[in-house]
Coordinates of C-alpha atoms (C1' of nucleotides) in Angstrom, one line a residue:
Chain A
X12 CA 36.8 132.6 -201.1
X13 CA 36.3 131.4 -197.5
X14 CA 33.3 129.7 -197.9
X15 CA 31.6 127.3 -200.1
X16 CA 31.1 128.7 -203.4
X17 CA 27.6 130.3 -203.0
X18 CA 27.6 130.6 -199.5
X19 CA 27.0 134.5 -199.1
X20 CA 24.1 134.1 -201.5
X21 CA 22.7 131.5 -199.6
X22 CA 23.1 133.9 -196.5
X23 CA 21.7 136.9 -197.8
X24 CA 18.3 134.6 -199.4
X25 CA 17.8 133.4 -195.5
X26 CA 18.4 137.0 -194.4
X27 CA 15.9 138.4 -197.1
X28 CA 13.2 135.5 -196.4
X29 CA 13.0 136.6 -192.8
X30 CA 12.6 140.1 -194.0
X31 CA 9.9 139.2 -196.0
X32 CA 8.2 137.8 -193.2
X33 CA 9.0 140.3 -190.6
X34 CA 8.1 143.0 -193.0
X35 CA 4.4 141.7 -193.4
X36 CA 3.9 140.5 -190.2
X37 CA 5.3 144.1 -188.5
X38 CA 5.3 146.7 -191.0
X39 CA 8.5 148.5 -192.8
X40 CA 8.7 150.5 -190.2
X41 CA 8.0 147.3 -187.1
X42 CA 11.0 145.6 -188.9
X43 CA 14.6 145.8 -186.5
X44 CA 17.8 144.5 -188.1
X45 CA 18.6 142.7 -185.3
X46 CA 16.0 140.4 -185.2
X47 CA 15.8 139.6 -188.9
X48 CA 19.7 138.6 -188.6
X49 CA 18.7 136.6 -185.3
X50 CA 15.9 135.2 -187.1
X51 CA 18.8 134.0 -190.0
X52 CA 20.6 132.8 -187.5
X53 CA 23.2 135.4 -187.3
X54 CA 24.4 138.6 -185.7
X55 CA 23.4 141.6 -186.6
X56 CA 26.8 143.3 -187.3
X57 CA 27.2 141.0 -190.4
X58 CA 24.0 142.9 -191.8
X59 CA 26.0 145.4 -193.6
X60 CA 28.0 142.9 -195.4
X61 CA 24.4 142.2 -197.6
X62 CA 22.9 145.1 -197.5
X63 CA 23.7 149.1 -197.5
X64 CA 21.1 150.1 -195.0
X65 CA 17.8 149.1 -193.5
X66 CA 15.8 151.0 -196.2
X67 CA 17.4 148.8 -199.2
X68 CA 16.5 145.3 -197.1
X69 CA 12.7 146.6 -197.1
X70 CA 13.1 147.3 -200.5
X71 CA 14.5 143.8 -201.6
X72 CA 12.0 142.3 -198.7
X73 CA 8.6 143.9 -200.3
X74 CA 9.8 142.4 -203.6
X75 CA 10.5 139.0 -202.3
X76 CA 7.4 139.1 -200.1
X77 CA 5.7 139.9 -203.8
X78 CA 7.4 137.1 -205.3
X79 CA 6.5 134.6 -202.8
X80 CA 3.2 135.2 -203.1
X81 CA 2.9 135.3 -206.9
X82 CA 4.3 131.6 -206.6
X83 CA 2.1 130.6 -204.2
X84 CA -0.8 131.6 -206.6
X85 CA 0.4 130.2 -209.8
X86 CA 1.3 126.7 -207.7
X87 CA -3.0 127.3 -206.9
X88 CA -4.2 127.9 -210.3
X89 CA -1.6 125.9 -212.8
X90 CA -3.0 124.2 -215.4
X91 CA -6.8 126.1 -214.8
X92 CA -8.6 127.5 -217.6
X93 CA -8.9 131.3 -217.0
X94 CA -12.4 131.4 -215.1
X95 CA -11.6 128.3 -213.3
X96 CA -8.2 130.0 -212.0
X97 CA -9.7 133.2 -211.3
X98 CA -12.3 131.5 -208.9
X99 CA -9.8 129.6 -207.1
X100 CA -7.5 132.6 -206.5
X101 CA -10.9 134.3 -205.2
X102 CA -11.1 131.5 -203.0
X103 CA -7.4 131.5 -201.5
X104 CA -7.2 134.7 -201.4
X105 CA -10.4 136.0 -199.8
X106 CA -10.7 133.3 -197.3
X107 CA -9.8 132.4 -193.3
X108 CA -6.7 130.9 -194.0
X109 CA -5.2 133.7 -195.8
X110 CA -6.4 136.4 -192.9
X111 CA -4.3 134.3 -190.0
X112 CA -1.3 134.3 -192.3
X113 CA -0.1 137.6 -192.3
X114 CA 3.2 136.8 -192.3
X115 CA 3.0 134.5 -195.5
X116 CA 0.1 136.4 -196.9
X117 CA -0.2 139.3 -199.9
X118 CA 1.7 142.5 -199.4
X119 CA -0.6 144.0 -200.5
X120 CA -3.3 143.3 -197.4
X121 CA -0.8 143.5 -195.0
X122 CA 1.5 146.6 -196.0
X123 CA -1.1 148.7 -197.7
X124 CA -2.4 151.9 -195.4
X125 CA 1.2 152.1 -194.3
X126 CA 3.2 152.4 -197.6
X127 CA 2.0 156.5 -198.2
X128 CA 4.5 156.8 -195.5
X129 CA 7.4 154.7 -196.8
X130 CA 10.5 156.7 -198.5
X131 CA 10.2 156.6 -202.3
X132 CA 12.4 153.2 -203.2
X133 CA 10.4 151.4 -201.0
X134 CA 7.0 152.8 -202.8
X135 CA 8.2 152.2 -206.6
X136 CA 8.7 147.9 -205.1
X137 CA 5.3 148.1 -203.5
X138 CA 3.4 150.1 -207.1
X139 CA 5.2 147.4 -209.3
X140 CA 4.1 144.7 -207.4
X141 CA 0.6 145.8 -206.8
X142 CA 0.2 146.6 -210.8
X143 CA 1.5 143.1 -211.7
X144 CA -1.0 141.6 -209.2
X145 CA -3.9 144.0 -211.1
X146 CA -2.2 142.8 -214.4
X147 CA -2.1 139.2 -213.5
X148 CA -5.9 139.3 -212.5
X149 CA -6.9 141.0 -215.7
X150 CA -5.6 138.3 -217.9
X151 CA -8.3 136.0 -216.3
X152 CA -11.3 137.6 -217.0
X153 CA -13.5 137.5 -219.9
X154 CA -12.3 138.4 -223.0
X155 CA -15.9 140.1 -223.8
X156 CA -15.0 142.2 -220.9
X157 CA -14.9 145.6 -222.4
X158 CA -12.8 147.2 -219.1
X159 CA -10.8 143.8 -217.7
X160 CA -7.5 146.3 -216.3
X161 CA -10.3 148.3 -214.5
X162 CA -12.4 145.4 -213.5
X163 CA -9.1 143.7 -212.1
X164 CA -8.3 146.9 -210.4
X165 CA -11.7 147.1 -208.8
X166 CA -11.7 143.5 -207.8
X167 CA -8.6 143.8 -206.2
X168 CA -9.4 147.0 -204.0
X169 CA -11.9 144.2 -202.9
X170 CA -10.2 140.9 -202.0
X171 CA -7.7 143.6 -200.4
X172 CA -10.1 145.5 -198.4
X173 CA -12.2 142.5 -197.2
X174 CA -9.1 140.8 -195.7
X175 CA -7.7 143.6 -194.1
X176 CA -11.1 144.6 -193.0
X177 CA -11.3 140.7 -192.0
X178 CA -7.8 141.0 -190.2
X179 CA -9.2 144.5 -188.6
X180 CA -12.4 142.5 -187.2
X181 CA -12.3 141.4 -183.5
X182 CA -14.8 139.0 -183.8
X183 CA -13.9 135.8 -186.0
X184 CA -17.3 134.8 -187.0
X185 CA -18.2 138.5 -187.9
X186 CA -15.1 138.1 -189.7
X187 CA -15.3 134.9 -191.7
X188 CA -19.1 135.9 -192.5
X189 CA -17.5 139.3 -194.2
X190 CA -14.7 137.1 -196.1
X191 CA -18.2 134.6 -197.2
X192 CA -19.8 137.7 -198.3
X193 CA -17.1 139.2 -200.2
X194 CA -16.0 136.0 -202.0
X195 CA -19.4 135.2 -203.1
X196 CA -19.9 138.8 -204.5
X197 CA -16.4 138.9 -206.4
X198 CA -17.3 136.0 -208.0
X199 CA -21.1 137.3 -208.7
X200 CA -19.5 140.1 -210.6
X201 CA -17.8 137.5 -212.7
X202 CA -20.3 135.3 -213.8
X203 CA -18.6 132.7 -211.1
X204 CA -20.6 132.8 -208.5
X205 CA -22.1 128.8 -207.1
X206 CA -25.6 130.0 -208.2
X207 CA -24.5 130.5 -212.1
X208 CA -23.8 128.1 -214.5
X209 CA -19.5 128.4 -215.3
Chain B
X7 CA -9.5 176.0 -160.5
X8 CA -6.5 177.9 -161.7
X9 CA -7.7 178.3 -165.1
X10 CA -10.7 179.5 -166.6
X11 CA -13.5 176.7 -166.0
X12 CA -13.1 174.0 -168.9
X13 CA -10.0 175.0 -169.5
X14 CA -8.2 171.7 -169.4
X15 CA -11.3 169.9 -171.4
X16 CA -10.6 172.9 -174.0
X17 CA -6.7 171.8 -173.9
X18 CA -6.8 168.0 -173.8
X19 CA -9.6 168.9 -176.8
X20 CA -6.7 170.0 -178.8
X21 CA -4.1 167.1 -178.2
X22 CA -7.1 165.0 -179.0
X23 CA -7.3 166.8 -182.6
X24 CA -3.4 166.9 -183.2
X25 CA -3.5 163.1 -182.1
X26 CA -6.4 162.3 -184.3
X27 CA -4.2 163.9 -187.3
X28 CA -1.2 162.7 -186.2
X29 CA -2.8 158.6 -186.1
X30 CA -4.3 159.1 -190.0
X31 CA -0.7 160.8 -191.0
X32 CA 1.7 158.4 -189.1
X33 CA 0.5 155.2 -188.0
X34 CA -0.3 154.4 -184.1
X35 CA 2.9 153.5 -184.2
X36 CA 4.1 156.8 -185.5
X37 CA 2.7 158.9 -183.4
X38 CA 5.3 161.1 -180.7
X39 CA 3.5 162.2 -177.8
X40 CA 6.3 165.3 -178.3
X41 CA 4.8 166.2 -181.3
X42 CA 1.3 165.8 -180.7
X43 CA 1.4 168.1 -177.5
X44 CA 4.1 170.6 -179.7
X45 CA 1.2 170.4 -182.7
X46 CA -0.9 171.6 -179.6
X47 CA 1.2 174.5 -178.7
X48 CA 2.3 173.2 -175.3
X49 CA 5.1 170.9 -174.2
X50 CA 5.6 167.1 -173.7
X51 CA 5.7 166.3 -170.1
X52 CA 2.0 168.1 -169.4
X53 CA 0.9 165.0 -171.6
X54 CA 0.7 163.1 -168.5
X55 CA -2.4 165.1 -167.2
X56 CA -4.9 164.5 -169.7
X57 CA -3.8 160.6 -170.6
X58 CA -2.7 157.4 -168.9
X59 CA -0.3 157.0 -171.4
X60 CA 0.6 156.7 -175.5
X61 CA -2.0 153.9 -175.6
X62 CA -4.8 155.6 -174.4
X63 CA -4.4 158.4 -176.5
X64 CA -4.0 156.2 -179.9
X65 CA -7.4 154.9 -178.9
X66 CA -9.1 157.8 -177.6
X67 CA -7.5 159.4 -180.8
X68 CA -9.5 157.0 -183.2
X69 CA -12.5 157.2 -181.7
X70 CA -11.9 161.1 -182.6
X71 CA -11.0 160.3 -186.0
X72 CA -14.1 157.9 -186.4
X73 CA -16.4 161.2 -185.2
X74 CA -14.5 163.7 -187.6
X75 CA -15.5 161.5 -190.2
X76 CA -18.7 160.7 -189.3
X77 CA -19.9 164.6 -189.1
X78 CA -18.2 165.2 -192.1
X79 CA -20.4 162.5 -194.2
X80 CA -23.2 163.4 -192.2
X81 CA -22.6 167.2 -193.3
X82 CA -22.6 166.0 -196.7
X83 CA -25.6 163.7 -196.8
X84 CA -27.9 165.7 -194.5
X85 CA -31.0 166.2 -196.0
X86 CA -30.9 163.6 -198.6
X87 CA -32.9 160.8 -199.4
X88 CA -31.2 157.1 -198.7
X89 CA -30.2 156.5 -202.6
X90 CA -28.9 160.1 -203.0
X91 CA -26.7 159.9 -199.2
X92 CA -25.4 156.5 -200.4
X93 CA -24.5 158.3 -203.8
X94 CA -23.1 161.1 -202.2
X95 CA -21.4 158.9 -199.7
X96 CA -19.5 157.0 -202.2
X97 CA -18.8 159.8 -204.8
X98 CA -16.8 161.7 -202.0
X99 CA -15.4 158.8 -199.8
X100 CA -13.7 157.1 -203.4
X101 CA -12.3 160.1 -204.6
X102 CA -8.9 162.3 -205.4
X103 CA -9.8 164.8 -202.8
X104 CA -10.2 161.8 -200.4
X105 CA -6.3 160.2 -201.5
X106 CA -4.8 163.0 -200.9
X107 CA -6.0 164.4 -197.4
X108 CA -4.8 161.0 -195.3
X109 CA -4.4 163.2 -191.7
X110 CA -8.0 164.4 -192.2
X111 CA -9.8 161.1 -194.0
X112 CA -11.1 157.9 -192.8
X113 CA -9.9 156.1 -190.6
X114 CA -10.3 152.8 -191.7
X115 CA -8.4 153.8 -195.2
X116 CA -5.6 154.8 -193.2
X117 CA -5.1 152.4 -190.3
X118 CA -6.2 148.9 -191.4
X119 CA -3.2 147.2 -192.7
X120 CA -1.6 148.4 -189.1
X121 CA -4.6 147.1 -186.8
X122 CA -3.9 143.4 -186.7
X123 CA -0.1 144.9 -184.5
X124 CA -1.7 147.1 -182.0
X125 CA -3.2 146.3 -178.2
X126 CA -6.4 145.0 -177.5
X127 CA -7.8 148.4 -176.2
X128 CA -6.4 150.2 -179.9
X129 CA -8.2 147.5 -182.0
X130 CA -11.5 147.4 -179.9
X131 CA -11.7 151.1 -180.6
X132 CA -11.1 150.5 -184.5
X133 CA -13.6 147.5 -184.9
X134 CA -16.2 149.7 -182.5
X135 CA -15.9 152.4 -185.4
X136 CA -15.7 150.3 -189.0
X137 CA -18.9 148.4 -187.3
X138 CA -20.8 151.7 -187.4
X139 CA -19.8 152.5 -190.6
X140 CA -20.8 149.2 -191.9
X141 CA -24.3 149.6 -190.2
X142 CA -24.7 153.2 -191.3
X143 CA -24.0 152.3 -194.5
X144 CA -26.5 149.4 -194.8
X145 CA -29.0 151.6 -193.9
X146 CA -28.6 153.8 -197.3
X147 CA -29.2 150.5 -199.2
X148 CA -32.7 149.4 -200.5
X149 CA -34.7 147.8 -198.5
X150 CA -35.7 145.3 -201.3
X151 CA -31.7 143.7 -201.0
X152 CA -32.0 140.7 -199.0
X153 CA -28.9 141.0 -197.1
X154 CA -28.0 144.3 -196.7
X155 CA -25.3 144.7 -194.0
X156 CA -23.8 141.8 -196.2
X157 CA -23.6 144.1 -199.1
X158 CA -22.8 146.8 -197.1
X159 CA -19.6 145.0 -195.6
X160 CA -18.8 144.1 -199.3
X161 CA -19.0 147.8 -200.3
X162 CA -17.3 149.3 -197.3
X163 CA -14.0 146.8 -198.3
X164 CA -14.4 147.9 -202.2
X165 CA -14.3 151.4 -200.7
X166 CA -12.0 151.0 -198.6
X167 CA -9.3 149.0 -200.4
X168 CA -9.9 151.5 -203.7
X169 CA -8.6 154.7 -201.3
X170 CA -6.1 152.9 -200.0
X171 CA -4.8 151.4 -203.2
X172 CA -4.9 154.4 -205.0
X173 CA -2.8 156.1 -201.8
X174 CA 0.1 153.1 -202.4
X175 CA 0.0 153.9 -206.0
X176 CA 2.8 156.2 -207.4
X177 CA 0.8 157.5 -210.8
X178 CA -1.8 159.8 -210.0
X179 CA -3.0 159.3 -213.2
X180 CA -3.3 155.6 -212.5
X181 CA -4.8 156.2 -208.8
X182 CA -7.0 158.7 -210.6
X183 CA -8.3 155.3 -212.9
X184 CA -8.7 153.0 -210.3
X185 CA -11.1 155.6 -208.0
X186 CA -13.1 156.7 -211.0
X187 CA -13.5 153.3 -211.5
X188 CA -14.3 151.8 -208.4
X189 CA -16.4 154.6 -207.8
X190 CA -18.4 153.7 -211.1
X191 CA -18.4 150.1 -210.4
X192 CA -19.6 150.4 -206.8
X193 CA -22.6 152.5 -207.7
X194 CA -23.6 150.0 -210.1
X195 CA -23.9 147.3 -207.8
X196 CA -26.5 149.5 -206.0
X197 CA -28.2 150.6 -209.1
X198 CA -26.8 154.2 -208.8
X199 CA -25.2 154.3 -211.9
X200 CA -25.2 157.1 -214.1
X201 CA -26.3 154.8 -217.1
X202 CA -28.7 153.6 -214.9
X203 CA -32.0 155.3 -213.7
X204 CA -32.0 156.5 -210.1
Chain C
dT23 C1' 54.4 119.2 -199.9
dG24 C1' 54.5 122.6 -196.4
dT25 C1' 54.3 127.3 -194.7
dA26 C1' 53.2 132.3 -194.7
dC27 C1' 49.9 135.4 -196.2
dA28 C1' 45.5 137.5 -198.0
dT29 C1' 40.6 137.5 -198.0
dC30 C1' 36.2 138.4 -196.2
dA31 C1' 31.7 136.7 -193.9
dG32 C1' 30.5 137.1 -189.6
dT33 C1' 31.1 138.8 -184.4
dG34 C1' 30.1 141.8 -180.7
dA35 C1' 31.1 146.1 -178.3
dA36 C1' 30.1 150.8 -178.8
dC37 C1' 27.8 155.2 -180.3
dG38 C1' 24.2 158.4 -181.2
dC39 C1' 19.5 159.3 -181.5
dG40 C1' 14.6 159.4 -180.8
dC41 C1' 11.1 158.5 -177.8
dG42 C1' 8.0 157.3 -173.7
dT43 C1' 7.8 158.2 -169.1
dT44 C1' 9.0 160.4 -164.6
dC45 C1' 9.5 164.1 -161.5
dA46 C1' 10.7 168.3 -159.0
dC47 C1' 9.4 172.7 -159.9
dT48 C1' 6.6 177.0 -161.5
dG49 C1' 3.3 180.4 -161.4
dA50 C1' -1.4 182.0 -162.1
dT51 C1' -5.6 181.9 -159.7
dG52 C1' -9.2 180.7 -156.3
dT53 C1' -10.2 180.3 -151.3
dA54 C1' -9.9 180.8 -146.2
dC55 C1' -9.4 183.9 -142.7
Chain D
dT11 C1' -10.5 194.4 -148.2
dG12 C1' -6.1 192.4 -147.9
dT13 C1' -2.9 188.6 -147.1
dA14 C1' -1.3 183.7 -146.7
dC15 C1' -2.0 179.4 -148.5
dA16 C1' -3.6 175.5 -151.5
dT17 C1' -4.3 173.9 -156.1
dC18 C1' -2.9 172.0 -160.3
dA19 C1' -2.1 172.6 -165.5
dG20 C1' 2.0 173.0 -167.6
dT21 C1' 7.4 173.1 -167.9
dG22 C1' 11.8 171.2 -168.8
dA23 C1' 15.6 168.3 -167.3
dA24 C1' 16.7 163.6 -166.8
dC25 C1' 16.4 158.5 -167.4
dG26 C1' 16.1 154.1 -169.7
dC27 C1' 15.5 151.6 -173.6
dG28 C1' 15.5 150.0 -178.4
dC29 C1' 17.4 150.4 -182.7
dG30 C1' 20.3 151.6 -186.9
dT31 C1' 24.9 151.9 -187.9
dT32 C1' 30.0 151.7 -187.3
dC33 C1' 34.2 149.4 -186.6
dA34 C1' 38.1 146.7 -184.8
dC35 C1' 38.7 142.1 -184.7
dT36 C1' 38.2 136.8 -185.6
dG37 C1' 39.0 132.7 -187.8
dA38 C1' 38.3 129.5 -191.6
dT39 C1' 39.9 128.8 -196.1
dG40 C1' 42.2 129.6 -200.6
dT41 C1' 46.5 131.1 -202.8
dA42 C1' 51.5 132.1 -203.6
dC43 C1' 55.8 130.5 -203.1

DNA sequence: TGTACATCAGTGAACGCGCGTTCACTGATGTAC
DNA sequence: TGTACATCAGTGAACGCGCGTTCACTGATGTAC
C-alpha cells in the first residue's frame, strides 16, 4: 500500500461527489470524465482505476446525488412530528432556494425528462431512488389517509413539476409566484395549509 | 425557381417534423443534425439552407412541438364545454398512451429537466410555449376560482411532473398507479371527479 | 539497519469516433435572347 | 422555337473539436532479505 490506509477511498468519494454534482447540474449525458477528475483534483487517466466506465460513475453518482439529498432533508425535519415535517420539507423543497441549486438540489427535478433515455443500470438507481423519496413522503401523512403511497406519489409529481417548471421559467417573479402557488396548494391538500388550524 | 414553387418550404417543413421528434425523443442536446435531415430523406450538408445552425433548429423545433400538441388537444376538446375540455384535457395528457409516445407528446414532459442548460434563444422558445399552456388551461377552469392561472400553474406541474415520473419509472404497473392516480386526484381538485357531480 | 524489489494510484500522450460546420460541386429547371 | 446561361436546393468530402477509453510510464511507499 502506497498511500495512507484509506486514501483510494477517500479519492474515489471526491471523484463521486463531483459526479454528483456535475450529473445534476449537466445531465448523464452533459457529464465528461475529464472534468469531474479535474474537478477532484486529478487527471483523468486515473479515472479508470475507480471506475469501469463512464456509465457505472453515473450510476454510483445518481445514487449519491440521492443520498445527499435524503440527508439534507432528514437534517430539515429531525425531531418534527409527521405533519410538522411534511410542511417543512414542502417548504424546502418547493421553494427559490431549491430552484437556483441545481447542482445540490433533488435528482429527481433536475434529472427527470432525461432519464427515459438513460441505459438501463442508470434507470434501476434513478426508480429506487424516486420510490424511496415517494415512500419517505408517505410515512408523513395522515394515518386516516385511506391512499397515503398514492397521495405521496401525487404530491411528488407536484413539488417535482413546479420546480422544474420553476427552473423552466424565464422570468423569476413569474417563477417564485408559481413555487408560492404550488407550496400553498400541496399543503392545502394536506390539511397544512397557513389558513387551517395544524 | 428550380423546383416546383414551395418546394423548399415543403422540405425544410419536413426537417422541421423529424427535428420536432427528434427534440421529444433525444434531448436538444441529442439531436444530430445528420439524422434529422437522414429522418427527412435528404443529406446533412443541405441543412445549412433552411437553418443558421443546430440552435436555431432546436428552437424552431419546439415551437413545432408546442403546435403539434396544441392541435392535438385542441382536436380532442373541440366542441366541448370548459368542464368537459378540461376533463378531456387531463384524462388524455396524464395517461399510458401519453408515457409511452415521448417523440410525439408534450413538450414540456419531455424537455424540462434539460431547459435550465440550453441558450437563451432555446429557453425563450420553451417558456413562450408552457406560458400558453398555462393560460389555455386557466381558461377551462371555473370562473367562480379566484385565482385561476394560479391553479392552473399548480395543475399544469401536477401534470406535468405525473408523465414524467411515470416515464423514469421502470414498473409499468407502478407508472400505470401513479397516472391513474394523479389523474383522479387532479380532477378532484376541479370538482371533476367521477364521485363527484359534473 | 540498509538495500533491492514489488505495488499501484495517478499521469499524460495517443487513438477512434461522432458530430457541427464548411465548401466546391452537381444538375434540374426557369429565363434571356 | 431553340440555345446559352443563371440560379440554387441538395450532395458528399473534409476539417476541427470534444470526449471516452487505453496504455506505457512514474514515483512514493511498504516489504523481503
Amino acid at each position: 500500500v502506497r498511500y495512507s490506509d484509506g486514501h483510494k477511498q477517500e479519492t474515489r468519494a471526491k471523484v463521486l461527489k463531483a459526479a454528483a454534482h456535475a450529473v445534476r447540474a449537466k445531465g448523464p449525458d452533459g457529464v465528461a470524465v475529464g472534468e469531474v477528475m479535474a474537478e477532484a483534483g486529478l487527471t483523468h487517466g486515473g479515472f479508470y482505476a475507480h471506475f469501469a466506465n463512464k456509465e457505472a460513475l453515473i450510476v454510483a453518482a445518481i445514487e449519491e446525488a440521492f443520498d445527499e439529498s435524503r440527508r439534507r432533508f432528514a437534517a430539515l425535519t429531525e425531531g418534527l412530528g409527521p405533519q410538522a415535517a411534511m410542511a417543512a420539507f414542502v417548504d424546502a423543497y418547493v421553494s427559490t432556494a431549491h430552484r437556483q441549486s441545481r447542482a445540490r438540489g433533488c435528482p429527481v427535478t433536475a434529472l427527470a425528462s432525461e432519464l427515459p433515455r438513460q441505459p438501463e443500470a442508470v434507470r434501476a438507481a434513478f426508480d429506487a431512488g424516486l420510490r424511496s423519496m415517494i415512500a419517505r413522503i408517505a410515512r408523513w401523512l395522515p394515518e386516516t389517509e385511506v391512499d397515503r403511497e398514492g397521495l405521496a406519489a401525487s404530491l411528488m409529481a407536484e413539488m417535482a413539476g413546479a420546480v422544474t417548471l420553476s427552473r423552466a421559467m424565464a422570468d423569476d417573479d413569474l417563477a417564485d409566484q408559481l413555487l408560492a402557488g404550488c407550496r400553498e396548494r400541496i399543503k392545502a391538500r394536506m390539511g397544512l395549509s397557513k389558513e387551517q388550524p395544524q
